[in-house]
Coordinates of C-alpha atoms in Angstrom, one line a residue:
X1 CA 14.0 -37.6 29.7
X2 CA 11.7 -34.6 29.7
X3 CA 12.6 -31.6 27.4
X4 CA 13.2 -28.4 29.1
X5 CA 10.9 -25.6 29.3
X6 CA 10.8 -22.1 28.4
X7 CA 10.8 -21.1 32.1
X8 CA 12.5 -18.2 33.8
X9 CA 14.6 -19.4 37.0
X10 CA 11.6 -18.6 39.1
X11 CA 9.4 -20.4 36.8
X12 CA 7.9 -17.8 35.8
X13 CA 7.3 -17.8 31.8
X14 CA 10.3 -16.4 29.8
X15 CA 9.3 -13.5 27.7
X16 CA 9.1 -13.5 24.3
X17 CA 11.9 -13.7 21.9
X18 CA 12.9 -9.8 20.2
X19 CA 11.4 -8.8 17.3
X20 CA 14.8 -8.3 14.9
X21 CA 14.4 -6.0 12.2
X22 CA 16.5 -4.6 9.9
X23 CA 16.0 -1.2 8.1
X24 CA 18.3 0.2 4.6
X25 CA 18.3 2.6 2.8
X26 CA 19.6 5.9 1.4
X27 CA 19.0 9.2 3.3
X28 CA 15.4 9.2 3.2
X29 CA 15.5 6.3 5.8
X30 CA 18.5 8.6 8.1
X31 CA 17.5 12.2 7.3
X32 CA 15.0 14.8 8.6
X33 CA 13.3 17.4 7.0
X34 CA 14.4 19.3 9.0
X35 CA 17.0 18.1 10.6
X36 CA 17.8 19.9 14.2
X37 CA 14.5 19.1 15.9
X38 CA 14.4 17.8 19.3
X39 CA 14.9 13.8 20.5
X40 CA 11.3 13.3 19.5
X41 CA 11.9 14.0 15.9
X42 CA 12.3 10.6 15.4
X43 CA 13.0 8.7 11.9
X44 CA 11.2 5.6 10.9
X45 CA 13.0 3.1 12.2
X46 CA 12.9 4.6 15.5
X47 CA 9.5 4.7 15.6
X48 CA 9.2 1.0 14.5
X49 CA 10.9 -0.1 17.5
X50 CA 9.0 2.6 19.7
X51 CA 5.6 0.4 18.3
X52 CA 7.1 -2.8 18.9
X53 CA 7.7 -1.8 22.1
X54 CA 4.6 -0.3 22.7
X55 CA 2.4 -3.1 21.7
X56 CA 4.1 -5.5 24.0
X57 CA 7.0 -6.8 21.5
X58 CA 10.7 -6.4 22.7
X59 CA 13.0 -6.0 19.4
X60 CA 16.0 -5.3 18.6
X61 CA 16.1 -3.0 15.2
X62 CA 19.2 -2.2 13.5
X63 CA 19.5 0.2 10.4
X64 CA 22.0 0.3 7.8
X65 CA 21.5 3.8 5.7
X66 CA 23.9 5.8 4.1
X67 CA 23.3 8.9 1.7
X68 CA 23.1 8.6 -1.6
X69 CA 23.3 5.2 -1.5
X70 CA 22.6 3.1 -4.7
X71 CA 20.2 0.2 -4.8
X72 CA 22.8 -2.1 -6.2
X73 CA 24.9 -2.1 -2.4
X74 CA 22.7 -4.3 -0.8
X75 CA 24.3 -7.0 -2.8
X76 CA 27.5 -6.2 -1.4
X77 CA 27.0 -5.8 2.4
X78 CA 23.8 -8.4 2.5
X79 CA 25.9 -11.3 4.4
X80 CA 27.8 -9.4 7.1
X81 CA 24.1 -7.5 8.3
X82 CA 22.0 -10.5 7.4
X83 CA 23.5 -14.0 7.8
X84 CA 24.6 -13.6 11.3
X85 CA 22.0 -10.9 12.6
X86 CA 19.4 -13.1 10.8
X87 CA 16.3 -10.6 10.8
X88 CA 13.0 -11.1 10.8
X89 CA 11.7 -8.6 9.2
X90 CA 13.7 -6.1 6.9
X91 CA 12.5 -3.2 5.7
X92 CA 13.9 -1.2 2.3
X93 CA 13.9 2.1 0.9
X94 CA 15.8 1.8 -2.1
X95 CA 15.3 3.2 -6.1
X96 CA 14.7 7.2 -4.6
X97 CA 18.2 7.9 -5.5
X98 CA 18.5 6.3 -8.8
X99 CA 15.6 8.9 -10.1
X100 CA 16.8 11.7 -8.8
X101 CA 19.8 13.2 -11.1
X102 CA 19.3 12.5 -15.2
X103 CA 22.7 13.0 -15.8
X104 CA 25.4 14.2 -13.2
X105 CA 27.4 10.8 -11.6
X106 CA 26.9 9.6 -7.7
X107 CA 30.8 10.5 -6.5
X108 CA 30.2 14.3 -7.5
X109 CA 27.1 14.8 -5.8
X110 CA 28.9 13.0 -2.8
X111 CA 31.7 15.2 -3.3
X112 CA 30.4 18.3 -3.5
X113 CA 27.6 17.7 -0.7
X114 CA 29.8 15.9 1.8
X115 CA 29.0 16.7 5.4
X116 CA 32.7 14.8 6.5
X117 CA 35.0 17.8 5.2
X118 CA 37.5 19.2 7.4
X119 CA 37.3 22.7 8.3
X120 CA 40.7 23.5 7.2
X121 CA 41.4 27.0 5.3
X122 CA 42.3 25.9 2.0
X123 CA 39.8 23.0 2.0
X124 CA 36.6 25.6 2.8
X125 CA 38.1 27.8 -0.2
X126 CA 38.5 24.6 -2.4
X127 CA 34.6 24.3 -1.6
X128 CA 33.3 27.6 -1.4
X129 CA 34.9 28.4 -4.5
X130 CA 35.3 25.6 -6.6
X131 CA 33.0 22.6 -6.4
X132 CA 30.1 24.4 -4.4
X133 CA 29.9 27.2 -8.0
X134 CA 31.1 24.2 -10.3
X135 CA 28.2 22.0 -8.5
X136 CA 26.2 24.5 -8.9
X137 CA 26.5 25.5 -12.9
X138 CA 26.3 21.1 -13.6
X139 CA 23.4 21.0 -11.7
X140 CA 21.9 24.0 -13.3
X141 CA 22.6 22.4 -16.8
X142 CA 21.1 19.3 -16.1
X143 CA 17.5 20.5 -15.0
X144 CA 17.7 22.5 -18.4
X145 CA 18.1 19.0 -20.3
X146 CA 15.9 17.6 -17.6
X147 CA 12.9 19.8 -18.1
X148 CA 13.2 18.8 -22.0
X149 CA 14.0 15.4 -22.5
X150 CA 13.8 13.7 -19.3
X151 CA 10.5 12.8 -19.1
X152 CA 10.7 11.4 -22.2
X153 CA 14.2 9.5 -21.8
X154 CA 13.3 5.7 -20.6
X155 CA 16.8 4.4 -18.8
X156 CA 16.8 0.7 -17.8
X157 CA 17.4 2.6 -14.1
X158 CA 14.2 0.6 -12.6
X159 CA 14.9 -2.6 -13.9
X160 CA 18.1 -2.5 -12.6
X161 CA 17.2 -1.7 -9.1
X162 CA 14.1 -4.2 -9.4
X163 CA 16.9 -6.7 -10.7
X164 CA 19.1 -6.0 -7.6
X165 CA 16.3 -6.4 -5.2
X166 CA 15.0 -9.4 -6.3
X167 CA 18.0 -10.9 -6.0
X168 CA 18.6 -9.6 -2.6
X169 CA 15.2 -10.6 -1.4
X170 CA 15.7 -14.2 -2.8
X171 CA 19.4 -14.3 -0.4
X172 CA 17.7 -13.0 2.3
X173 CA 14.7 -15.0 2.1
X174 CA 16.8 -18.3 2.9
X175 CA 18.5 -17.1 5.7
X176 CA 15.0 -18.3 8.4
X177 CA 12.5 -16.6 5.2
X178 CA 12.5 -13.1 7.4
X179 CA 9.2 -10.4 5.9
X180 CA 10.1 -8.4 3.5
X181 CA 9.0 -4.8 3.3
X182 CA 9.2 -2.3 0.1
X183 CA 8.7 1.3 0.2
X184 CA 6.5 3.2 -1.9
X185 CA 8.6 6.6 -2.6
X186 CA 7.4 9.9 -2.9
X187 CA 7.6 12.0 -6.0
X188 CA 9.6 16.2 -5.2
X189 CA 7.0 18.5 -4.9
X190 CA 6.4 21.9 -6.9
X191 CA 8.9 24.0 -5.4
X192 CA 11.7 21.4 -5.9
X193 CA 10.7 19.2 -9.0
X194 CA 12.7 22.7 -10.7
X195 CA 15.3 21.0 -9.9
X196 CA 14.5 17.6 -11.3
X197 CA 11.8 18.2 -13.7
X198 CA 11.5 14.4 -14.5
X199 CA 11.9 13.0 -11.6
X200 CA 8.2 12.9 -11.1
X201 CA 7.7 10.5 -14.3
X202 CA 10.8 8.1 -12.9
X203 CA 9.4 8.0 -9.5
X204 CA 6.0 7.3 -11.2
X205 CA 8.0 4.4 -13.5
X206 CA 10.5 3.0 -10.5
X207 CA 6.7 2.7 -8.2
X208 CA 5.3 0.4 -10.9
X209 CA 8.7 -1.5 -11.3
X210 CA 8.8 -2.0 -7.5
X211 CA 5.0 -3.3 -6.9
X212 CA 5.5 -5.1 -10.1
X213 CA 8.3 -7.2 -8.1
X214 CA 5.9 -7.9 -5.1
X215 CA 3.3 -9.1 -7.8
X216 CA 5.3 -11.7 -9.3
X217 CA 7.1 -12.8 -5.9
X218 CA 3.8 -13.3 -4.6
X219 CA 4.7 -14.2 -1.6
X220 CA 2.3 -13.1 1.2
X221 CA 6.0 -12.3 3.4
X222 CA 7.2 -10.1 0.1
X223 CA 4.8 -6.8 1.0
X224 CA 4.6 -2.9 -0.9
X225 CA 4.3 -0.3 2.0
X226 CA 1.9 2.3 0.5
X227 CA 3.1 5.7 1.0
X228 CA 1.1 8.4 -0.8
X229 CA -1.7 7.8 1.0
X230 CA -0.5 8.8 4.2
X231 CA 0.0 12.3 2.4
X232 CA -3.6 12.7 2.6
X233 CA -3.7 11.7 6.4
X234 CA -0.5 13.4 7.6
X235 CA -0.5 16.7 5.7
X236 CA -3.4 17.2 4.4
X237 CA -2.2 15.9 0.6
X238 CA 0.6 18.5 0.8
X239 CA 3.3 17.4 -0.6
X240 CA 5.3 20.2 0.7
X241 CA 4.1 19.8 4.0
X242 CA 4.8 15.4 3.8
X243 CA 8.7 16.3 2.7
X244 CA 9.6 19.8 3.3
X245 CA 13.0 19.8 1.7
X246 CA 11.7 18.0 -1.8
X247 CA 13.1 14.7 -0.7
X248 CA 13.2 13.7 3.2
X249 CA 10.0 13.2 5.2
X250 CA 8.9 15.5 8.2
X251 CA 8.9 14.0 11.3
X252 CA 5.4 13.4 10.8
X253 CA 5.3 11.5 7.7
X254 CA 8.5 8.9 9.1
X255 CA 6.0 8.5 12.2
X256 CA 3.3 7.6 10.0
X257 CA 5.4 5.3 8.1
X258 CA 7.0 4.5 10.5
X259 CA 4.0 3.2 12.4
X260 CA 2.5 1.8 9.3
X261 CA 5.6 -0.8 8.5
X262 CA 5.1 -1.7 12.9
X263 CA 1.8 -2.7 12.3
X264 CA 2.4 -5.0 9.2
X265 CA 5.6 -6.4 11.5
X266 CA 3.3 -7.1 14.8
X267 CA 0.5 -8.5 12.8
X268 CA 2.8 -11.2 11.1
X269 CA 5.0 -11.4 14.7
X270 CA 1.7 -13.0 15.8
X271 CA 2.0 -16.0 13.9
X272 CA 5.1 -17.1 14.3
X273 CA 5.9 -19.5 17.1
X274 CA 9.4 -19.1 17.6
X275 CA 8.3 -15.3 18.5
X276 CA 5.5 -16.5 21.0
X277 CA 5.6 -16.3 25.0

């Protein structure tokens, strides 16, 4: 009895399995800067399957990002998007948020940024003249203690989202050992870091926490995505230019990125047989 082959009804050759990826992470994986450019304006995991695609890959890329979303919810949602979907490659974008605020909890910056409210009369004067001023004055506060101590404060915030990751990526990693990507992340620039004046020295830290992990995984299939870099490339080492709004990437930078994680993803696609012709 002969095995059956790969053949399309015609005998042609069947195509290629599709690529699966899966991308997470918080808003700098779903957001713009700035957002309400044309369909071109495309984030990085759209341009990851537009490269796929390109090169001769058919994949099927789904991404699971939500704002403000802390490092330690992959731990929660990791079965339902991995065990049945079972990726080959996944890419995350994960600590950003956990440097950002030095003092002020997640739910109120939800709250008081929340793009679901209804516009209902008393609900736009509950936020135009409550939490939007009260948001305000907190966040005001906190770049005051910011400017002075937080540089100087060392939380446990990078170990904890290295801690979370690690075990995520050892989960993931028996469900078919699928690539794992992690994602540099890009320290506010000038006009913003006001805002967040240590933010810089926590990116810096929650960087070297992150490569750290690759380091001891050392795992060839475990890979750091450099980021600043493309800075240099893309705008011209602006970092104004690379994330206009202090936080998101331009279109150009999640192309560049974008197009950076494709070509780590089609260079180890090549060597995998169940992905071959």
């Amino acid at each position: 009895m002969t095995a059956p082959d790969a053949s399309g009804a015609d005998g042609a050759p069947a195509p290629p399995l599709p690529v699966r990826v899966l991308v997470k992470g918080a808003s700098t994986v779903n957001w713009i800067s700035w957002m309400g450019g044309p369909r071109t304006d495309f984030i990085l995991p759209r341009v990851i399957e537009e490269r796929l695609l390109a090169s001769g890959r058919p994949c099927t890329v789904h991404t699971h990002s939500v704002a403000s979303e802390p490092t330690h919810g992959v731990l929660q949602t990791w079965e339902r998007e991995v065990l049945g979907f079972s990726p080959d490659a996944i890419v995350l974008v994960y600590g950003h948020y956990e440097t950002i605020h030095l003092l002020l909890p997640r739910w109120l910056e939800r709250h008081a940024n929340s793009l679901r409210g209804r516009p209902r009369r008393l609900r736009l004067v509950y936020r135009d003249r409550l939490v939007r001023p009260a948001w305000m004055l907190l966040a005001r506060a906190q770049a005051a203690v910011d400017a002075r101590w937080g540089s100087r404060l060392r939380t446990r915030r990078h170990e904890k989202v290295v801690a979370d990751l690690e075990t995520y990526i050892r989960h993931v990693r028996t469900v078919g050992h699928p690539l794992v990507h992690l994602v540099e992340l890009l320290p506010p620039h000038e006009k913003k870091a006001g805002w967040f004046p240590g933010m810089p020295a926590r990116i810096a830290r929650m960087n070297d926490a992150l490569e750290g992990l690759v380091r001891r995984l050392d795992d060839d299939e475990v890979r750091f995505v450099r980021v600043a870099d493309l800075v240099d490339s893309v705008a011209g080492g602006d970092l104004a230019t690379a994330i206009p709004d202090g936080f998101h990437y331009s279109p150009a930078m999640h192309r560049a990125v974008g197009e950076r994680i494709a070509a780590s993803i089609t260079q180890w696609a090549e060597g995998q047989p169940h992905l071959a012709p």
